[in-house]
JSON list of C-alpha atoms and ligand atoms in Angstrom, two decimals:
[
{"chain": "A", "resi": 1060, "resn": "UNK", "atom": "CA", "xyz": [106.23, 106.19, 120.11]},
{"chain": "A", "resi": 1061, "resn": "UNK", "atom": "CA", "xyz": [105.66, 109.54, 121.99]},
{"chain": "A", "resi": 1062, "resn": "UNK", "atom": "CA", "xyz": [103.63, 109.13, 125.04]},
{"chain": "A", "resi": 1063, "resn": "UNK", "atom": "CA", "xyz": [100.33, 110.53, 124.46]},
{"chain": "A", "resi": 1064, "resn": "UNK", "atom": "CA", "xyz": [98.89, 113.95, 126.32]},
{"chain": "A", "resi": 1065, "resn": "UNK", "atom": "CA", "xyz": [96.50, 111.75, 128.74]},
{"chain": "A", "resi": 1066, "resn": "UNK", "atom": "CA", "xyz": [95.26, 112.68, 132.38]},
{"chain": "A", "resi": 1067, "resn": "UNK", "atom": "CA", "xyz": [96.01, 110.32, 134.92]},
{"chain": "A", "resi": 1068, "resn": "UNK", "atom": "CA", "xyz": [93.84, 110.53, 137.93]},
{"chain": "A", "resi": 1069, "resn": "UNK", "atom": "CA", "xyz": [97.02, 108.19, 140.22]},
{"chain": "A", "resi": 1070, "resn": "UNK", "atom": "CA", "xyz": [100.27, 107.31, 139.82]},
{"chain": "A", "resi": 1071, "resn": "UNK", "atom": "CA", "xyz": [101.42, 104.21, 138.83]},
{"chain": "A", "resi": 1072, "resn": "UNK", "atom": "CA", "xyz": [103.53, 102.33, 141.41]},
{"chain": "A", "resi": 1073, "resn": "UNK", "atom": "CA", "xyz": [107.47, 102.46, 141.34]},
{"chain": "A", "resi": 1074, "resn": "UNK", "atom": "CA", "xyz": [107.43, 98.99, 139.94]},
{"chain": "A", "resi": 1075, "resn": "UNK", "atom": "CA", "xyz": [105.32, 99.94, 136.89]},
{"chain": "A", "resi": 1076, "resn": "UNK", "atom": "CA", "xyz": [106.87, 103.47, 136.44]},
{"chain": "A", "resi": 1077, "resn": "UNK", "atom": "CA", "xyz": [110.04, 104.18, 134.14]},
{"chain": "A", "resi": 1078, "resn": "UNK", "atom": "CA", "xyz": [112.87, 105.57, 135.35]},
{"chain": "A", "resi": 1079, "resn": "UNK", "atom": "CA", "xyz": [113.59, 109.25, 134.62]},
{"chain": "A", "resi": 1080, "resn": "UNK", "atom": "CA", "xyz": [115.29, 109.41, 131.55]},
{"chain": "A", "resi": 1081, "resn": "UNK", "atom": "CA", "xyz": [114.00, 106.31, 129.80]},
{"chain": "A", "resi": 1082, "resn": "UNK", "atom": "CA", "xyz": [113.83, 106.37, 126.25]},
{"chain": "A", "resi": 1083, "resn": "UNK", "atom": "CA", "xyz": [110.37, 106.11, 124.55]},
{"chain": "A", "resi": 1084, "resn": "UNK", "atom": "CA", "xyz": [111.31, 104.34, 121.22]},
{"chain": "A", "resi": 1085, "resn": "UNK", "atom": "CA", "xyz": [109.15, 105.14, 118.16]},
{"chain": "A", "resi": 1086, "resn": "UNK", "atom": "CA", "xyz": [106.76, 102.06, 117.14]},
{"chain": "A", "resi": 1087, "resn": "UNK", "atom": "CA", "xyz": [108.75, 99.82, 114.82]},
{"chain": "A", "resi": 1088, "resn": "UNK", "atom": "CA", "xyz": [105.80, 97.23, 113.87]},
{"chain": "A", "resi": 1089, "resn": "UNK", "atom": "CA", "xyz": [106.20, 93.52, 114.56]},
{"chain": "A", "resi": 1090, "resn": "UNK", "atom": "CA", "xyz": [110.18, 92.50, 114.19]},
{"chain": "A", "resi": 1091, "resn": "UNK", "atom": "CA", "xyz": [110.24, 89.86, 111.62]},
{"chain": "A", "resi": 1092, "resn": "UNK", "atom": "CA", "xyz": [111.30, 87.31, 114.09]},
{"chain": "A", "resi": 1093, "resn": "UNK", "atom": "CA", "xyz": [108.06, 88.02, 115.91]},
{"chain": "A", "resi": 1094, "resn": "UNK", "atom": "CA", "xyz": [106.48, 86.38, 112.44]},
{"chain": "A", "resi": 1095, "resn": "UNK", "atom": "CA", "xyz": [107.77, 82.86, 113.14]},
{"chain": "A", "resi": 1096, "resn": "UNK", "atom": "CA", "xyz": [105.83, 80.27, 113.53]},
{"chain": "A", "resi": 1097, "resn": "UNK", "atom": "CA", "xyz": [106.27, 79.99, 116.99]},
{"chain": "A", "resi": 1098, "resn": "UNK", "atom": "CA", "xyz": [104.79, 83.72, 117.24]},
{"chain": "A", "resi": 1099, "resn": "UNK", "atom": "CA", "xyz": [102.67, 84.24, 114.71]},
{"chain": "A", "resi": 1100, "resn": "UNK", "atom": "CA", "xyz": [99.69, 82.26, 115.39]},
{"chain": "A", "resi": 1101, "resn": "UNK", "atom": "CA", "xyz": [97.44, 84.28, 117.95]},
{"chain": "A", "resi": 1102, "resn": "UNK", "atom": "CA", "xyz": [94.03, 83.07, 116.67]},
{"chain": "A", "resi": 1103, "resn": "UNK", "atom": "CA", "xyz": [93.42, 81.10, 120.03]},
{"chain": "A", "resi": 1104, "resn": "UNK", "atom": "CA", "xyz": [94.39, 83.96, 121.98]},
{"chain": "A", "resi": 1105, "resn": "UNK", "atom": "CA", "xyz": [91.81, 84.53, 124.92]},
{"chain": "A", "resi": 1106, "resn": "UNK", "atom": "CA", "xyz": [91.99, 88.37, 124.21]},
{"chain": "A", "resi": 1107, "resn": "UNK", "atom": "CA", "xyz": [91.84, 88.26, 120.68]},
{"chain": "A", "resi": 1108, "resn": "UNK", "atom": "CA", "xyz": [91.83, 85.26, 119.04]},
{"chain": "A", "resi": 1109, "resn": "UNK", "atom": "CA", "xyz": [88.68, 84.44, 116.38]},
{"chain": "A", "resi": 1110, "resn": "UNK", "atom": "CA", "xyz": [88.93, 80.77, 117.58]},
{"chain": "A", "resi": 1111, "resn": "UNK", "atom": "CA", "xyz": [88.90, 81.20, 121.16]},
{"chain": "A", "resi": 1112, "resn": "UNK", "atom": "CA", "xyz": [84.77, 80.64, 121.83]},
{"chain": "A", "resi": 1113, "resn": "UNK", "atom": "CA", "xyz": [84.68, 82.06, 125.34]},
{"chain": "A", "resi": 1114, "resn": "UNK", "atom": "CA", "xyz": [87.43, 84.94, 124.78]},
{"chain": "A", "resi": 1115, "resn": "UNK", "atom": "CA", "xyz": [86.98, 88.62, 124.48]},
{"chain": "A", "resi": 1116, "resn": "UNK", "atom": "CA", "xyz": [87.93, 88.86, 120.94]},
{"chain": "A", "resi": 1117, "resn": "UNK", "atom": "CA", "xyz": [89.58, 92.05, 121.24]},
{"chain": "A", "resi": 1118, "resn": "UNK", "atom": "CA", "xyz": [89.90, 94.15, 117.52]},
{"chain": "A", "resi": 1119, "resn": "UNK", "atom": "CA", "xyz": [92.94, 96.35, 116.99]},
{"chain": "A", "resi": 1120, "resn": "UNK", "atom": "CA", "xyz": [92.04, 99.11, 115.59]},
{"chain": "A", "resi": 1121, "resn": "UNK", "atom": "CA", "xyz": [95.16, 101.38, 114.72]},
{"chain": "A", "resi": 1122, "resn": "UNK", "atom": "CA", "xyz": [97.83, 103.81, 116.47]},
{"chain": "A", "resi": 1123, "resn": "UNK", "atom": "CA", "xyz": [96.51, 107.09, 117.43]},
{"chain": "A", "resi": 1124, "resn": "UNK", "atom": "CA", "xyz": [98.52, 110.02, 118.74]},
{"chain": "A", "resi": 1125, "resn": "UNK", "atom": "CA", "xyz": [101.16, 107.57, 119.76]},
{"chain": "A", "resi": 1126, "resn": "UNK", "atom": "CA", "xyz": [98.90, 104.88, 121.72]},
{"chain": "A", "resi": 1127, "resn": "UNK", "atom": "CA", "xyz": [97.50, 101.56, 120.00]},
{"chain": "A", "resi": 1128, "resn": "UNK", "atom": "CA", "xyz": [93.89, 101.45, 120.03]},
{"chain": "A", "resi": 1129, "resn": "UNK", "atom": "CA", "xyz": [91.58, 98.62, 120.45]},
{"chain": "A", "resi": 1130, "resn": "UNK", "atom": "CA", "xyz": [87.78, 97.56, 121.55]},
{"chain": "A", "resi": 1131, "resn": "UNK", "atom": "CA", "xyz": [85.98, 94.62, 122.75]},
{"chain": "A", "resi": 1132, "resn": "UNK", "atom": "CA", "xyz": [81.91, 94.02, 123.16]},
{"chain": "A", "resi": 1133, "resn": "UNK", "atom": "CA", "xyz": [80.82, 93.20, 126.80]},
{"chain": "A", "resi": 1134, "resn": "UNK", "atom": "CA", "xyz": [78.96, 90.09, 126.02]},
{"chain": "A", "resi": 1135, "resn": "UNK", "atom": "CA", "xyz": [76.72, 88.55, 128.36]},
{"chain": "A", "resi": 1136, "resn": "UNK", "atom": "CA", "xyz": [79.06, 85.37, 129.25]},
{"chain": "A", "resi": 1137, "resn": "UNK", "atom": "CA", "xyz": [81.99, 87.91, 130.40]},
{"chain": "A", "resi": 1138, "resn": "UNK", "atom": "CA", "xyz": [79.74, 89.13, 133.23]},
{"chain": "A", "resi": 1139, "resn": "UNK", "atom": "CA", "xyz": [80.55, 89.10, 136.71]},
{"chain": "A", "resi": 1140, "resn": "UNK", "atom": "CA", "xyz": [77.87, 90.65, 138.84]},
{"chain": "A", "resi": 1141, "resn": "UNK", "atom": "CA", "xyz": [74.63, 90.48, 136.89]},
{"chain": "A", "resi": 1142, "resn": "UNK", "atom": "CA", "xyz": [74.65, 92.89, 134.04]},
{"chain": "A", "resi": 1143, "resn": "UNK", "atom": "CA", "xyz": [78.35, 93.93, 134.61]},
{"chain": "A", "resi": 1144, "resn": "UNK", "atom": "CA", "xyz": [81.92, 93.12, 133.51]},
{"chain": "A", "resi": 1145, "resn": "UNK", "atom": "CA", "xyz": [84.14, 91.22, 135.24]},
{"chain": "A", "resi": 1146, "resn": "UNK", "atom": "CA", "xyz": [87.01, 92.53, 136.74]},
{"chain": "A", "resi": 1147, "resn": "UNK", "atom": "CA", "xyz": [89.04, 90.10, 135.07]},
{"chain": "A", "resi": 1148, "resn": "UNK", "atom": "CA", "xyz": [87.73, 90.51, 131.77]},
{"chain": "A", "resi": 1149, "resn": "UNK", "atom": "CA", "xyz": [88.85, 94.36, 132.07]},
{"chain": "A", "resi": 1150, "resn": "UNK", "atom": "CA", "xyz": [92.63, 93.36, 133.44]},
{"chain": "A", "resi": 1151, "resn": "UNK", "atom": "CA", "xyz": [92.51, 90.78, 130.12]},
{"chain": "A", "resi": 1152, "resn": "UNK", "atom": "CA", "xyz": [91.71, 93.43, 127.75]},
{"chain": "A", "resi": 1153, "resn": "UNK", "atom": "CA", "xyz": [93.78, 96.11, 129.68]},
{"chain": "A", "resi": 1154, "resn": "UNK", "atom": "CA", "xyz": [96.81, 93.25, 129.35]},
{"chain": "A", "resi": 1155, "resn": "UNK", "atom": "CA", "xyz": [96.08, 92.32, 125.70]},
{"chain": "A", "resi": 1156, "resn": "UNK", "atom": "CA", "xyz": [95.80, 95.85, 124.69]},
{"chain": "A", "resi": 1157, "resn": "UNK", "atom": "CA", "xyz": [99.39, 96.77, 126.60]},
{"chain": "A", "resi": 1158, "resn": "UNK", "atom": "CA", "xyz": [100.83, 93.79, 125.14]},
{"chain": "A", "resi": 1159, "resn": "UNK", "atom": "CA", "xyz": [100.33, 95.23, 121.78]},
{"chain": "A", "resi": 1160, "resn": "UNK", "atom": "CA", "xyz": [101.66, 98.15, 122.49]},
{"chain": "A", "resi": 1161, "resn": "UNK", "atom": "CA", "xyz": [104.73, 96.33, 123.79]},
{"chain": "A", "resi": 1162, "resn": "UNK", "atom": "CA", "xyz": [104.55, 94.17, 120.65]},
{"chain": "A", "resi": 1163, "resn": "UNK", "atom": "CA", "xyz": [104.79, 97.30, 118.45]},
{"chain": "A", "resi": 1164, "resn": "UNK", "atom": "CA", "xyz": [108.17, 98.03, 120.11]},
{"chain": "A", "resi": 1165, "resn": "UNK", "atom": "CA", "xyz": [109.56, 95.34, 117.85]},
{"chain": "A", "resi": 1166, "resn": "UNK", "atom": "CA", "xyz": [110.41, 92.70, 120.63]},
{"chain": "A", "resi": 1167, "resn": "UNK", "atom": "CA", "xyz": [109.27, 89.63, 122.41]},
{"chain": "A", "resi": 1168, "resn": "UNK", "atom": "CA", "xyz": [107.50, 90.86, 125.79]},
{"chain": "A", "resi": 1169, "resn": "UNK", "atom": "CA", "xyz": [105.64, 89.39, 128.67]},
{"chain": "A", "resi": 1170, "resn": "UNK", "atom": "CA", "xyz": [103.43, 90.62, 131.29]},
{"chain": "A", "resi": 1171, "resn": "UNK", "atom": "CA", "xyz": [105.99, 90.61, 134.54]},
{"chain": "A", "resi": 1172, "resn": "UNK", "atom": "CA", "xyz": [103.57, 93.39, 136.47]},
{"chain": "A", "resi": 1173, "resn": "UNK", "atom": "CA", "xyz": [99.97, 94.38, 135.54]},
{"chain": "A", "resi": 1174, "resn": "UNK", "atom": "CA", "xyz": [98.16, 96.98, 137.77]},
{"chain": "A", "resi": 1175, "resn": "UNK", "atom": "CA", "xyz": [94.37, 97.97, 136.98]},
{"chain": "A", "resi": 1176, "resn": "UNK", "atom": "CA", "xyz": [92.51, 100.66, 138.95]},
{"chain": "A", "resi": 1177, "resn": "UNK", "atom": "CA", "xyz": [88.21, 100.36, 138.57]},
{"chain": "A", "resi": 1178, "resn": "UNK", "atom": "CA", "xyz": [86.75, 103.52, 138.26]},
{"chain": "A", "resi": 1179, "resn": "UNK", "atom": "CA", "xyz": [83.32, 102.86, 136.93]},
{"chain": "A", "resi": 1180, "resn": "UNK", "atom": "CA", "xyz": [81.03, 99.72, 136.28]},
{"chain": "A", "resi": 1181, "resn": "UNK", "atom": "CA", "xyz": [80.99, 98.47, 132.88]},
{"chain": "A", "resi": 1182, "resn": "UNK", "atom": "CA", "xyz": [77.72, 97.19, 131.68]},
{"chain": "A", "resi": 1183, "resn": "UNK", "atom": "CA", "xyz": [77.14, 93.91, 129.53]},
{"chain": "A", "resi": 1184, "resn": "UNK", "atom": "CA", "xyz": [76.27, 95.25, 125.76]},
{"chain": "A", "resi": 1185, "resn": "UNK", "atom": "CA", "xyz": [78.79, 98.19, 125.93]},
{"chain": "A", "resi": 1186, "resn": "UNK", "atom": "CA", "xyz": [81.77, 98.34, 124.11]},
{"chain": "A", "resi": 1187, "resn": "UNK", "atom": "CA", "xyz": [84.81, 99.00, 125.55]},
{"chain": "A", "resi": 1188, "resn": "UNK", "atom": "CA", "xyz": [87.29, 101.51, 123.82]},
{"chain": "A", "resi": 1189, "resn": "UNK", "atom": "CA", "xyz": [91.10, 100.94, 124.83]},
{"chain": "A", "resi": 1190, "resn": "UNK", "atom": "CA", "xyz": [94.22, 102.63, 124.39]},
{"chain": "A", "resi": 1191, "resn": "UNK", "atom": "CA", "xyz": [97.82, 101.65, 125.53]},
{"chain": "A", "resi": 1192, "resn": "UNK", "atom": "CA", "xyz": [101.31, 103.37, 125.30]},
{"chain": "A", "resi": 1193, "resn": "UNK", "atom": "CA", "xyz": [104.93, 102.99, 126.67]},
{"chain": "A", "resi": 1194, "resn": "UNK", "atom": "CA", "xyz": [106.18, 105.22, 129.00]},
{"chain": "A", "resi": 1195, "resn": "UNK", "atom": "CA", "xyz": [109.86, 104.12, 128.65]},
{"chain": "A", "resi": 1196, "resn": "UNK", "atom": "CA", "xyz": [112.28, 101.21, 128.08]},
{"chain": "A", "resi": 1197, "resn": "UNK", "atom": "CA", "xyz": [114.95, 100.56, 130.55]},
{"chain": "A", "resi": 1198, "resn": "UNK", "atom": "CA", "xyz": [117.07, 97.60, 129.54]},
{"chain": "A", "resi": 1199, "resn": "UNK", "atom": "CA", "xyz": [114.63, 94.45, 129.03]},
{"chain": "A", "resi": 1200, "resn": "UNK", "atom": "CA", "xyz": [112.03, 96.67, 130.87]},
{"chain": "A", "resi": 1201, "resn": "UNK", "atom": "CA", "xyz": [109.02, 98.28, 128.87]},
{"chain": "A", "resi": 1202, "resn": "UNK", "atom": "CA", "xyz": [107.00, 100.39, 130.78]},
{"chain": "A", "resi": 1203, "resn": "UNK", "atom": "CA", "xyz": [103.42, 100.67, 129.78]},
{"chain": "A", "resi": 1204, "resn": "UNK", "atom": "CA", "xyz": [100.13, 102.57, 130.59]},
{"chain": "A", "resi": 1205, "resn": "UNK", "atom": "CA", "xyz": [96.80, 102.17, 129.76]},
{"chain": "A", "resi": 1206, "resn": "UNK", "atom": "CA", "xyz": [92.77, 103.10, 129.80]},
{"chain": "A", "resi": 1207, "resn": "UNK", "atom": "CA", "xyz": [89.48, 101.66, 128.62]},
{"chain": "A", "resi": 1208, "resn": "UNK", "atom": "CA", "xyz": [86.54, 103.76, 128.07]},
{"chain": "A", "resi": 1209, "resn": "UNK", "atom": "CA", "xyz": [83.03, 103.14, 127.72]},
{"chain": "A", "resi": 1210, "resn": "UNK", "atom": "CA", "xyz": [80.07, 105.26, 125.31]},
{"chain": "A", "resi": 1211, "resn": "UNK", "atom": "CA", "xyz": [82.68, 106.32, 122.73]},
{"chain": "A", "resi": 1212, "resn": "UNK", "atom": "CA", "xyz": [86.33, 106.51, 122.40]},
{"chain": "A", "resi": 1213, "resn": "UNK", "atom": "CA", "xyz": [85.93, 109.80, 124.17]},
{"chain": "A", "resi": 1214, "resn": "UNK", "atom": "CA", "xyz": [83.45, 108.56, 127.14]},
{"chain": "A", "resi": 1215, "resn": "UNK", "atom": "CA", "xyz": [84.40, 108.23, 130.89]},
{"chain": "A", "resi": 1216, "resn": "UNK", "atom": "CA", "xyz": [87.55, 106.03, 131.95]},
{"chain": "A", "resi": 1217, "resn": "UNK", "atom": "CA", "xyz": [86.18, 102.83, 133.34]},
{"chain": "A", "resi": 1218, "resn": "UNK", "atom": "CA", "xyz": [89.54, 101.22, 133.76]},
{"chain": "A", "resi": 1219, "resn": "UNK", "atom": "CA", "xyz": [92.90, 102.01, 133.68]},
{"chain": "A", "resi": 1220, "resn": "UNK", "atom": "CA", "xyz": [96.37, 100.30, 134.12]},
{"chain": "A", "resi": 1221, "resn": "UNK", "atom": "CA", "xyz": [100.50, 99.98, 134.61]},
{"chain": "A", "resi": 1222, "resn": "UNK", "atom": "CA", "xyz": [102.30, 97.65, 133.53]},
{"chain": "A", "resi": 1223, "resn": "UNK", "atom": "CA", "xyz": [106.12, 96.38, 133.10]},
{"chain": "A", "resi": 1224, "resn": "UNK", "atom": "CA", "xyz": [106.75, 94.12, 130.23]},
{"chain": "A", "resi": 1225, "resn": "UNK", "atom": "CA", "xyz": [109.72, 92.00, 130.29]},
{"chain": "A", "resi": 1226, "resn": "UNK", "atom": "CA", "xyz": [111.68, 91.02, 127.05]},
{"chain": "A", "resi": 1227, "resn": "UNK", "atom": "CA", "xyz": [112.21, 87.42, 126.69]},
{"chain": "A", "resi": 1228, "resn": "UNK", "atom": "CA", "xyz": [113.82, 85.23, 124.24]},
{"chain": "A", "resi": 1229, "resn": "UNK", "atom": "CA", "xyz": [111.85, 82.76, 121.74]},
{"chain": "A", "resi": 1230, "resn": "UNK", "atom": "CA", "xyz": [112.78, 79.91, 123.83]},
{"chain": "A", "resi": 1231, "resn": "UNK", "atom": "CA", "xyz": [110.21, 81.31, 126.58]},
{"chain": "A", "resi": 1232, "resn": "UNK", "atom": "CA", "xyz": [107.78, 80.33, 124.80]},
{"chain": "A", "resi": 1233, "resn": "UNK", "atom": "CA", "xyz": [109.20, 76.77, 123.22]},
{"chain": "A", "resi": 1234, "resn": "UNK", "atom": "CA", "xyz": [110.69, 75.57, 126.16]},
{"chain": "A", "resi": 1235, "resn": "UNK", "atom": "CA", "xyz": [107.07, 75.27, 128.10]},
{"chain": "A", "resi": 1236, "resn": "UNK", "atom": "CA", "xyz": [105.87, 73.68, 125.20]},
{"chain": "A", "resi": 1237, "resn": "UNK", "atom": "CA", "xyz": [108.29, 70.94, 124.67]},
{"chain": "A", "resi": 1238, "resn": "UNK", "atom": "CA", "xyz": [108.26, 70.71, 128.89]},
{"chain": "A", "resi": 1239, "resn": "UNK", "atom": "CA", "xyz": [104.30, 69.95, 128.58]},
{"chain": "A", "resi": 1240, "resn": "UNK", "atom": "CA", "xyz": [104.05, 67.97, 125.12]},
{"chain": "A", "resi": 1241, "resn": "UNK", "atom": "CA", "xyz": [102.79, 70.94, 123.31]},
{"chain": "A", "resi": 1242, "resn": "UNK", "atom": "CA", "xyz": [103.73, 70.76, 119.62]},
{"chain": "A", "resi": 1243, "resn": "UNK", "atom": "CA", "xyz": [103.37, 73.89, 117.41]},
{"chain": "A", "resi": 1244, "resn": "UNK", "atom": "CA", "xyz": [101.55, 71.75, 115.00]},
{"chain": "A", "resi": 1245, "resn": "UNK", "atom": "CA", "xyz": [99.03, 70.75, 117.25]},
{"chain": "A", "resi": 1246, "resn": "UNK", "atom": "CA", "xyz": [96.46, 73.13, 116.28]},
{"chain": "A", "resi": 1247, "resn": "UNK", "atom": "CA", "xyz": [96.58, 72.26, 112.86]},
{"chain": "A", "resi": 1248, "resn": "UNK", "atom": "CA", "xyz": [95.45, 68.57, 113.71]},
{"chain": "B", "resi": 724, "resn": "LIG", "atom": "C1", "xyz": [100.04, 92.83, 114.41]},
{"chain": "B", "resi": 724, "resn": "LIG", "atom": "C2", "xyz": [99.59, 91.87, 115.29]},
{"chain": "B", "resi": 724, "resn": "LIG", "atom": "C3", "xyz": [99.57, 91.92, 116.83]},
{"chain": "B", "resi": 724, "resn": "LIG", "atom": "C4", "xyz": [99.82, 90.43, 117.34]},
{"chain": "B", "resi": 724, "resn": "LIG", "atom": "C5", "xyz": [100.10, 91.30, 119.05]},
{"chain": "B", "resi": 724, "resn": "LIG", "atom": "C6", "xyz": [100.09, 90.21, 119.85]},
{"chain": "B", "resi": 724, "resn": "LIG", "atom": "C7", "xyz": [99.97, 91.09, 121.00]},
{"chain": "B", "resi": 724, "resn": "LIG", "atom": "C8", "xyz": [99.69, 89.83, 122.34]},
{"chain": "B", "resi": 724, "resn": "LIG", "atom": "C9", "xyz": [99.58, 90.25, 123.57]},
{"chain": "B", "resi": 724, "resn": "LIG", "atom": "C10", "xyz": [99.11, 89.23, 124.49]},
{"chain": "B", "resi": 724, "resn": "LIG", "atom": "C11", "xyz": [99.22, 90.39, 125.78]},
{"chain": "B", "resi": 724, "resn": "LIG", "atom": "C12", "xyz": [99.27, 89.07, 126.66]},
{"chain": "B", "resi": 724, "resn": "LIG", "atom": "C13", "xyz": [100.49, 89.02, 127.58]},
{"chain": "B", "resi": 724, "resn": "LIG", "atom": "C14", "xyz": [100.60, 88.13, 128.47]},
{"chain": "B", "resi": 724, "resn": "LIG", "atom": "O1", "xyz": [99.59, 87.69, 129.07]},
{"chain": "B", "resi": 724, "resn": "LIG", "atom": "S1", "xyz": [102.32, 87.35, 128.72]},
{"chain": "B", "resi": 724, "resn": "LIG", "atom": "C15", "xyz": [101.65, 85.92, 130.00]},
{"chain": "B", "resi": 724, "resn": "LIG", "atom": "C16", "xyz": [101.81, 86.34, 131.35]},
{"chain": "B", "resi": 724, "resn": "LIG", "atom": "N1", "xyz": [103.29, 86.24, 131.88]},
{"chain": "B", "resi": 724, "resn": "LIG", "atom": "C17", "xyz": [104.03, 85.33, 131.95]},
{"chain": "B", "resi": 724, "resn": "LIG", "atom": "O2", "xyz": [103.90, 84.30, 131.67]},
{"chain": "B", "resi": 724, "resn": "LIG", "atom": "C18", "xyz": [105.19, 85.86, 132.14]},
{"chain": "B", "resi": 724, "resn": "LIG", "atom": "C19", "xyz": [106.18, 84.96, 133.40]},
{"chain": "B", "resi": 724, "resn": "LIG", "atom": "N2", "xyz": [106.96, 85.41, 134.11]},
{"chain": "B", "resi": 724, "resn": "LIG", "atom": "C20", "xyz": [108.21, 85.25, 133.47]},
{"chain": "B", "resi": 724, "resn": "LIG", "atom": "O3", "xyz": [108.45, 84.63, 132.58]},
{"chain": "B", "resi": 724, "resn": "LIG", "atom": "C21", "xyz": [108.87, 86.22, 134.27]},
{"chain": "B", "resi": 724, "resn": "LIG", "atom": "O4", "xyz": [109.27, 86.09, 135.52]},
{"chain": "B", "resi": 724, "resn": "LIG", "atom": "C22", "xyz": [109.99, 87.42, 133.50]},
{"chain": "B", "resi": 724, "resn": "LIG", "atom": "C23", "xyz": [110.35, 86.90, 131.91]},
{"chain": "B", "resi": 724, "resn": "LIG", "atom": "C24", "xyz": [108.76, 88.14, 133.51]},
{"chain": "B", "resi": 724, "resn": "LIG", "atom": "C25", "xyz": [111.27, 87.77, 134.27]},
{"chain": "B", "resi": 724, "resn": "LIG", "atom": "O5", "xyz": [112.07, 86.61, 134.64]},
{"chain": "B", "resi": 724, "resn": "LIG", "atom": "P1", "xyz": [113.54, 86.93, 134.07]},
{"chain": "B", "resi": 724, "resn": "LIG", "atom": "O6", "xyz": [114.18, 85.59, 134.56]},
{"chain": "B", "resi": 724, "resn": "LIG", "atom": "O7", "xyz": [113.58, 86.56, 132.24]},
{"chain": "B", "resi": 724, "resn": "LIG", "atom": "O8", "xyz": [114.06, 88.26, 134.17]},
{"chain": "B", "resi": 724, "resn": "LIG", "atom": "P2", "xyz": [114.32, 88.77, 135.51]},
{"chain": "B", "resi": 724, "resn": "LIG", "atom": "O9", "xyz": [113.45, 87.98, 136.90]},
{"chain": "B", "resi": 724, "resn": "LIG", "atom": "O10", "xyz": [115.96, 88.92, 136.03]},
{"chain": "B", "resi": 724, "resn": "LIG", "atom": "O11", "xyz": [113.88, 90.05, 135.70]},
{"chain": "B", "resi": 724, "resn": "LIG", "atom": "C26", "xyz": [113.95, 91.05, 134.59]},
{"chain": "B", "resi": 724, "resn": "LIG", "atom": "C27", "xyz": [114.15, 92.10, 135.35]},
{"chain": "B", "resi": 724, "resn": "LIG", "atom": "O12", "xyz": [112.53, 92.67, 135.29]},
{"chain": "B", "resi": 724, "resn": "LIG", "atom": "C28", "xyz": [111.97, 92.79, 136.85]},
{"chain": "B", "resi": 724, "resn": "LIG", "atom": "N3", "xyz": [111.06, 92.35, 136.82]},
{"chain": "B", "resi": 724, "resn": "LIG", "atom": "C29", "xyz": [110.14, 91.12, 136.59]},
{"chain": "B", "resi": 724, "resn": "LIG", "atom": "N4", "xyz": [109.24, 90.83, 137.12]},
{"chain": "B", "resi": 724, "resn": "LIG", "atom": "C30", "xyz": [109.03, 92.12, 137.85]},
{"chain": "B", "resi": 724, "resn": "LIG", "atom": "C31", "xyz": [108.03, 92.25, 138.53]},
{"chain": "B", "resi": 724, "resn": "LIG", "atom": "N5", "xyz": [106.72, 91.48, 138.36]},
{"chain": "B", "resi": 724, "resn": "LIG", "atom": "N6", "xyz": [107.83, 93.28, 138.93]},
{"chain": "B", "resi": 724, "resn": "LIG", "atom": "C32", "xyz": [108.92, 94.47, 138.92]},
{"chain": "B", "resi": 724, "resn": "LIG", "atom": "N7", "xyz": [109.92, 94.16, 138.15]},
{"chain": "B", "resi": 724, "resn": "LIG", "atom": "C33", "xyz": [109.86, 92.97, 137.53]},
{"chain": "B", "resi": 724, "resn": "LIG", "atom": "C34", "xyz": [113.41, 91.96, 137.56]},
{"chain": "B", "resi": 724, "resn": "LIG", "atom": "O13", "xyz": [113.59, 93.02, 138.87]},
{"chain": "B", "resi": 724, "resn": "LIG", "atom": "C35", "xyz": [114.61, 92.76, 136.64]},
{"chain": "B", "resi": 724, "resn": "LIG", "atom": "O14", "xyz": [115.19, 94.10, 136.76]},
{"chain": "B", "resi": 724, "resn": "LIG", "atom": "P3", "xyz": [116.36, 94.49, 136.74]},
{"chain": "B", "resi": 724, "resn": "LIG", "atom": "O15", "xyz": [116.89, 93.58, 138.23]},
{"chain": "B", "resi": 724, "resn": "LIG", "atom": "O16", "xyz": [117.17, 94.24, 135.71]},
{"chain": "B", "resi": 724, "resn": "LIG", "atom": "O17", "xyz": [116.31, 95.84, 137.20]}
]
């Protein structure tokens, strides 16, 4: 994935900045291992799942200039201050689109660190247009950045994020389910 030409108005912290010389891999699409029964089902995802009634219902829209694109509508139940999107909702949206960009690196990643800058209030009723891209991979660590704009894909940036994702084995997901008694078949029941 090539790093797109976006302007940043402030640096990520040292913990979310790729080290000099870190490779920026091309998006390879989901690794076949990610389509296992454990990893394939995101219907209940708070960020993107169509069955998560109170969730963001973020829609992935494609890849543009090396960045993953997505959008979501700020429904009334996603507000914090009256009439404005909750900051945690915007952080969740950034996590989701950054996670999608990490997914396209073809391995299993989880968020290790997420940094968010809030630049402008986001009104209820607006659509947030999101982009995320990888700035480098260093061993198990993938560095990603992203932004959310309002008023259209080229509108002003309202939220910006930088993150470190860490590659994990599939057992990362199964061992917690086993520990807490959740079955992968549970959702079908
Ligand atoms: C097309 C279809 C698409 C579908 C797409 C679906 C997309 C879904 C999108 C979903 C999106 C939502 C996504 C979500 O919400 S993921 C859910 C939220 N995240 C988690 O639950 C993760 C919880 N944390 C852990 O499990 C462990 O702590 C991890 C796995 C992260 C690391 O524990 P582990 O024992 O395995 O490894 P390690 O500790 O040796 O660390 C390894 C390296 O990483 C460095 N490090 C670690 N943490 C930090 C930190 N905070 N700042 C800076 N550095 C950090 C560390 O120094 C080390 O570096 P080095 O010493 O090697 O140099």
